[in-house]
XYZ file of C-alpha atoms in Angstrom:
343
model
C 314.589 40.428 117.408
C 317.231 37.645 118.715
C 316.117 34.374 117.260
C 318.276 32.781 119.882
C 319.963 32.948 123.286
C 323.593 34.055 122.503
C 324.780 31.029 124.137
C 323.896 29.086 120.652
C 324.279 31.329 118.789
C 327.678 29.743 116.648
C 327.007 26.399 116.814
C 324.934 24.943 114.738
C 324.333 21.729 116.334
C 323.553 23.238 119.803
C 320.976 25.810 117.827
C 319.059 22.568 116.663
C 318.935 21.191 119.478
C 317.958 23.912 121.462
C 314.602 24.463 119.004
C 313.938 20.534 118.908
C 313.571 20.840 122.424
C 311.715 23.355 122.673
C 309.281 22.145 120.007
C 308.896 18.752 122.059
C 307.280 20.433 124.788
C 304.989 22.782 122.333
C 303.974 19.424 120.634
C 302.368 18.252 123.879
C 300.090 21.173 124.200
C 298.659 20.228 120.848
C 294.784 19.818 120.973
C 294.591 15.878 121.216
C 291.825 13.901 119.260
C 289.021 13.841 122.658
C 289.509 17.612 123.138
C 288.685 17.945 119.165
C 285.299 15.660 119.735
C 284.294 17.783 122.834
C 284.722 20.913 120.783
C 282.708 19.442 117.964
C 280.124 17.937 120.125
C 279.634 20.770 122.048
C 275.983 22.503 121.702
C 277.145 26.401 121.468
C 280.100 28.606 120.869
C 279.642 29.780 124.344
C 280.159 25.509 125.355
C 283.037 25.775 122.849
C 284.875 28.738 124.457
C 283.973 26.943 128.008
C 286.094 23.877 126.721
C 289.186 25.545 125.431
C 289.446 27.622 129.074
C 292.153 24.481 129.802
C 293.908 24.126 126.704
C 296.486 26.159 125.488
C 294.200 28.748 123.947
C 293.096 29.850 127.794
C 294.778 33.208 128.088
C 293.133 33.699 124.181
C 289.655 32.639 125.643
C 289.827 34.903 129.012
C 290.805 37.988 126.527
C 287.949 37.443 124.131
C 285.328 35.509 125.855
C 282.917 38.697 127.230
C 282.287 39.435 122.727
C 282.859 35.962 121.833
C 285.409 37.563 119.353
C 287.047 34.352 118.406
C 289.250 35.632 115.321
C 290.262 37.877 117.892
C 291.508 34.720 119.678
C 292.561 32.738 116.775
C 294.667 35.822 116.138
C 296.244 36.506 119.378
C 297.426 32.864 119.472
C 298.642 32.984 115.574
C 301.260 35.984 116.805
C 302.224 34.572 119.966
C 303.009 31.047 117.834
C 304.583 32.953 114.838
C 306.902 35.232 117.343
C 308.333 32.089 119.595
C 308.878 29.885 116.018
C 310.658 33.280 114.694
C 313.051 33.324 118.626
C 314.112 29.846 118.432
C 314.251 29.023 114.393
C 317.996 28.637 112.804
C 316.525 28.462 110.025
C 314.063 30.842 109.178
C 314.404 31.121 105.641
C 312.282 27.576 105.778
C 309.965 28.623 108.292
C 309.357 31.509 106.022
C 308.578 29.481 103.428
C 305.131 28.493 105.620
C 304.857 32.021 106.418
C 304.722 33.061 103.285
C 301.503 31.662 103.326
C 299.474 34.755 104.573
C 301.206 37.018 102.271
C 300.162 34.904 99.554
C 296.359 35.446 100.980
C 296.691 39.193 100.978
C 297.770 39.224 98.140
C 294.697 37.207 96.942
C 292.378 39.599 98.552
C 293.950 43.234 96.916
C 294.302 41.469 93.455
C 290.309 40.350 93.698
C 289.426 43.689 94.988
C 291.520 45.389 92.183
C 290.544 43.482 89.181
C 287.132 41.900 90.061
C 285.578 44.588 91.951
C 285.240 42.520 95.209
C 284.639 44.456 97.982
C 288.061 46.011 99.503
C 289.041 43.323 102.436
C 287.923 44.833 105.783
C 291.209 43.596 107.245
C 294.355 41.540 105.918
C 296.413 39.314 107.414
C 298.855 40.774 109.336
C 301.686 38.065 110.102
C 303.153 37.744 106.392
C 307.064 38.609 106.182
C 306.024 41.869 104.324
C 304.386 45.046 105.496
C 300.772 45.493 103.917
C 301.884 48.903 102.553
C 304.511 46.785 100.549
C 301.939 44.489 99.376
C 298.978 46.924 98.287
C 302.341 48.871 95.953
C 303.238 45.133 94.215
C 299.334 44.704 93.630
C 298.988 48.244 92.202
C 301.914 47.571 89.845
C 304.511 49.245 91.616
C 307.538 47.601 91.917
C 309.506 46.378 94.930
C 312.632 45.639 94.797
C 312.854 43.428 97.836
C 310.468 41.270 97.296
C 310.853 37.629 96.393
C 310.734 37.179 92.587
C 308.455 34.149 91.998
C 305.734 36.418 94.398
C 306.286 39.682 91.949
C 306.195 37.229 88.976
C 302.644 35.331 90.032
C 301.043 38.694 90.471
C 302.130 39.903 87.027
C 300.927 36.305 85.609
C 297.411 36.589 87.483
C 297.729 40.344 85.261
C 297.994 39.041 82.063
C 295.698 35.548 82.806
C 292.868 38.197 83.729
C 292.703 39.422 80.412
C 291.464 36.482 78.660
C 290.073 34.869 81.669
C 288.336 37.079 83.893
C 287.586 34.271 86.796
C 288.496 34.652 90.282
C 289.429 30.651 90.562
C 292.500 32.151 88.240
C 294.047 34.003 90.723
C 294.143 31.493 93.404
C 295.214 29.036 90.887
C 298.303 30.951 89.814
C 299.000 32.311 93.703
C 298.575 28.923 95.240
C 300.779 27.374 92.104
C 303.666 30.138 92.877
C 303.881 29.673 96.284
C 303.750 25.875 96.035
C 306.919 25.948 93.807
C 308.570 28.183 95.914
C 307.996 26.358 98.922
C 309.241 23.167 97.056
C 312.841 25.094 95.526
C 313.389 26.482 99.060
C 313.361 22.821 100.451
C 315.318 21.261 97.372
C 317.585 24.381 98.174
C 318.453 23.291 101.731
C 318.817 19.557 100.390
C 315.856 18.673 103.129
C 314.356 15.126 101.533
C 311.400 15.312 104.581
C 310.760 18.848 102.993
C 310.639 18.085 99.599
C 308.400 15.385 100.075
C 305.976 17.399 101.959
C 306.187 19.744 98.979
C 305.422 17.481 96.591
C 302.826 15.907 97.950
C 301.155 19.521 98.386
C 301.535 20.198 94.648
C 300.158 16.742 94.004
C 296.667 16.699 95.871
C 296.148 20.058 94.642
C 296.416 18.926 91.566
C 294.170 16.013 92.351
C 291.765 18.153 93.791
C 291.380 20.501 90.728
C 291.445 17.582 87.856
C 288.915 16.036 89.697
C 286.543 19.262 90.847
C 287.528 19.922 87.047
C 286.253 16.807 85.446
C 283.035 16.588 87.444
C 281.982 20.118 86.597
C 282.781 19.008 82.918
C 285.004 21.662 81.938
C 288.105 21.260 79.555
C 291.608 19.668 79.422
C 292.757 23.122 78.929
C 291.302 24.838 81.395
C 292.808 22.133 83.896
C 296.216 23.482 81.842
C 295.645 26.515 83.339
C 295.783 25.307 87.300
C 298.742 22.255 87.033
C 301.524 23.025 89.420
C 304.273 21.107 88.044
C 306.692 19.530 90.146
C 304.734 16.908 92.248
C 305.063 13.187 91.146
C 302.321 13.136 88.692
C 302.823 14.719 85.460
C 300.650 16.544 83.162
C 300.992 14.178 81.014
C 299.679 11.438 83.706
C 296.112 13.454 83.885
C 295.826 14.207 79.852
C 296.509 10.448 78.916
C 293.604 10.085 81.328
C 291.574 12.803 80.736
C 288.803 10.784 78.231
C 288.059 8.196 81.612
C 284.133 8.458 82.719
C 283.637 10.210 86.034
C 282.573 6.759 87.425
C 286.265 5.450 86.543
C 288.131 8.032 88.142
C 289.394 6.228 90.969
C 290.779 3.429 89.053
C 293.558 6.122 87.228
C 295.049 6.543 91.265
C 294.533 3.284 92.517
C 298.538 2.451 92.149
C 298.886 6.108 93.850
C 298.500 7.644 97.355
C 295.667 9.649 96.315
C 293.139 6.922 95.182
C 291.139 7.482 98.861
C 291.294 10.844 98.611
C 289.807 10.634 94.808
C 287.025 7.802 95.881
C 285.459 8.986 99.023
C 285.212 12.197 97.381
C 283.210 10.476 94.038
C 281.278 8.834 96.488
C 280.417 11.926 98.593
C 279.564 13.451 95.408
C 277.066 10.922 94.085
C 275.302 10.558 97.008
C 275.331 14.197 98.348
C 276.620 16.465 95.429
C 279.180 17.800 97.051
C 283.026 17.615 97.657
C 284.187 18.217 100.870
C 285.810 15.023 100.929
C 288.600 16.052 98.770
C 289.919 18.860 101.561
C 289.483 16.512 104.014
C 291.761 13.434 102.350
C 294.497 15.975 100.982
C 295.133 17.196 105.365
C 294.777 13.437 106.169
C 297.747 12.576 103.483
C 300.063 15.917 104.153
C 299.361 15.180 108.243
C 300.491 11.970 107.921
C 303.384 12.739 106.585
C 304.555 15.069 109.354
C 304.377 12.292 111.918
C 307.763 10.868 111.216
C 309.149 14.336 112.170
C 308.771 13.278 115.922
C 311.429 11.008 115.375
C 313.955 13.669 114.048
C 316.139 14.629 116.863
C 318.358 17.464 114.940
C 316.933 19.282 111.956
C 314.354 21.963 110.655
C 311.881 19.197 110.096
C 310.541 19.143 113.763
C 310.044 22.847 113.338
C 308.284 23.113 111.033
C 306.116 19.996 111.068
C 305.364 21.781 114.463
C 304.356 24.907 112.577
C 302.156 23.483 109.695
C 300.261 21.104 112.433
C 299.634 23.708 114.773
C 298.354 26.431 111.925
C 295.834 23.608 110.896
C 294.719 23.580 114.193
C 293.789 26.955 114.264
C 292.038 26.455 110.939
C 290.222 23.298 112.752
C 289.241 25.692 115.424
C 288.070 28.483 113.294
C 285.610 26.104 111.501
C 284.267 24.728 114.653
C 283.959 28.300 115.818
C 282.124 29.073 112.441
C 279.718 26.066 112.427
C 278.921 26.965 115.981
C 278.313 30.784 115.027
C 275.997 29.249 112.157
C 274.263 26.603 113.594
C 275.941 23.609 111.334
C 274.811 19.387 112.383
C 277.210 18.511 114.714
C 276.915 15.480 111.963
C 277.975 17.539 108.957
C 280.618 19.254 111.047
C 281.744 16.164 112.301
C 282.663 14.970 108.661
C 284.752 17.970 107.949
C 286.811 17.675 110.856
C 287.163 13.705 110.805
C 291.145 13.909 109.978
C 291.799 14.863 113.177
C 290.047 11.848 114.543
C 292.405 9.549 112.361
């Protein structure tokens, strides 16, 4: 497939501007915050399909709204997105490295079926950069000679990790860790400072998430060993000289940091409601702010794919609405989950 018109084809700067543009009339048809509030306010899936007929997701909704088949529709609008980013990208070896993110999830799935005994996923994603065929060899052992090395390497890793620990959180540790680091080597690679922040930031409230879902379940330094991603801005060494605080003092360790929100709200949540869900919702708020300089960047990759990573969360956000509809969730407690997108 031609990623772009001939026309721009040999110069650079004309390709980047070409895709820019492009991308600053996709931005526009981005779900804005009221749309989000009608869609969580709204009594029934049925009221939730009725408000996206006007949106960008109405050809999605007049295909799929007869079954109410909305991965169907989250789906259809994933491939249409996916295919125009592939036909205007320069640079797709960067857009890939978002991409990669549904191989990555496949791979998750075969590996848990193969090892755990999880039932065999019904379907897999189906907009990774390899064919499933391709992925079902590499998770059988086979090898593939195409394939990136840091994804053959985290499947062998997730191998030998099984054998002492058999625990599913294992192999999204190591797959999520892999992916991470490749994502941050591809943007040190292309010398892309907005990128490599963005990376870095993603290794580092991942790694705030598990040492603190780690501490408050009480389990060890060295199982927290187990799911650091190096190459954010905190160390390993930051969370083991820290390890011995109480619960109750966690948030003091980050308050010099970007992440002491994220780590308080959650503690608070916690104590008052025993759960967590704060900590997702703080690590999108941080990584979402960080793409909004990108609308300032006239020539670049950074548009693109700050384009790309805001508009797959949207789906997510859509999904869960969908899902909390389907299930009958408090508009209250759905409200919560969503709140970044008020922000």
């Amino acid at each position: 497939m031609a990623r772009l018109p001939d026309i721009l084809r040999t110069k650079s700067n004309d390709r980047h501007l070409y895709a820019v543009g492009r991308i600053r009339a996709l931005e526009t048809r981005l779900l804005d915050k009221d749309i989000v509030r009608e869609l969580v306010e709204a009594p029934t899936l049925r009221d939730v399909y009725n408000d996206l007929r006007d949106t960008e997701y109405g050809e999605e909704v007049v295909a799929t709204e007869e079954t109410l088949d909305f991965e169907r529709l989250l789906s259809l609008e994933t491939r249409q997105m996916l295919d125009l980013i592939d036909s205007i990208s320069p640079d797709p070896e960067l857009t890939d490295l978002i991409i990669y993110q549904f191989d990555v999830q496949n791979i998750k799935m075969l590996l848990k079926a193969r090892l755990a005994g999880a039932p065999a996923p019904d379907s897999l994603y189906t907009f990774g950069r390899f064919p499933l065929d391709d992925l079902r060899a590499l998770v059988q052992g086979e090898s593939v000679n195409y394939m990136p090395r840091w994804l053959a390497d985290a499947v062998s890793k997730v191998e030998r990790e099984w054998k002492n620990t058999p625990n599913l959180r294992i192999i999204d540790a190591i797959l999520d860790g892999a992916l991470a680091m490749a994502q941050l080597e591809g943007a040190q690679n292309a010398h892309r400072p907005v990128l490599i922040t963005y990376f870095q930031l993603m290794i580092d409230t991942q790694n705030v998430n598990a040492f603190t879902r780690i501490r408050i379940s009480e389990r060890s330094k060295n199982q927290f060993e187990q799911f650091f991603v190096p190459g954010g801005e905190l160390s390993l060494a930051f969370f083991k000289d820290t390890w011995d605080t109480t619960i109750r003092e966690l948030g003091r360790i980050f308050e010099n940091t970007s992440f002491h929100n994220m780590v308080v709200k959650s503690l608070e949540e916690y104590q008052t409601e025993g759960t967590l869900t704060m900590l997702e919702v703080e690590k999108k708020r941080l990584l979402l702010e960080l793409l909004k300089p990108s609308q300032y960047i006239t020539f670049g990759p950074e548009p693109i794919l700050a384009y790309l990573i805001t508009k797959l969360y949207e789906i997510e956000l859509i999904r869960l609405i969908m899902v909390a509809k389907k299930n009958g969730l408090p508009v209250e407690d759905l409200r919560k989950r969503v709140m970044v997108y008020y922000v």
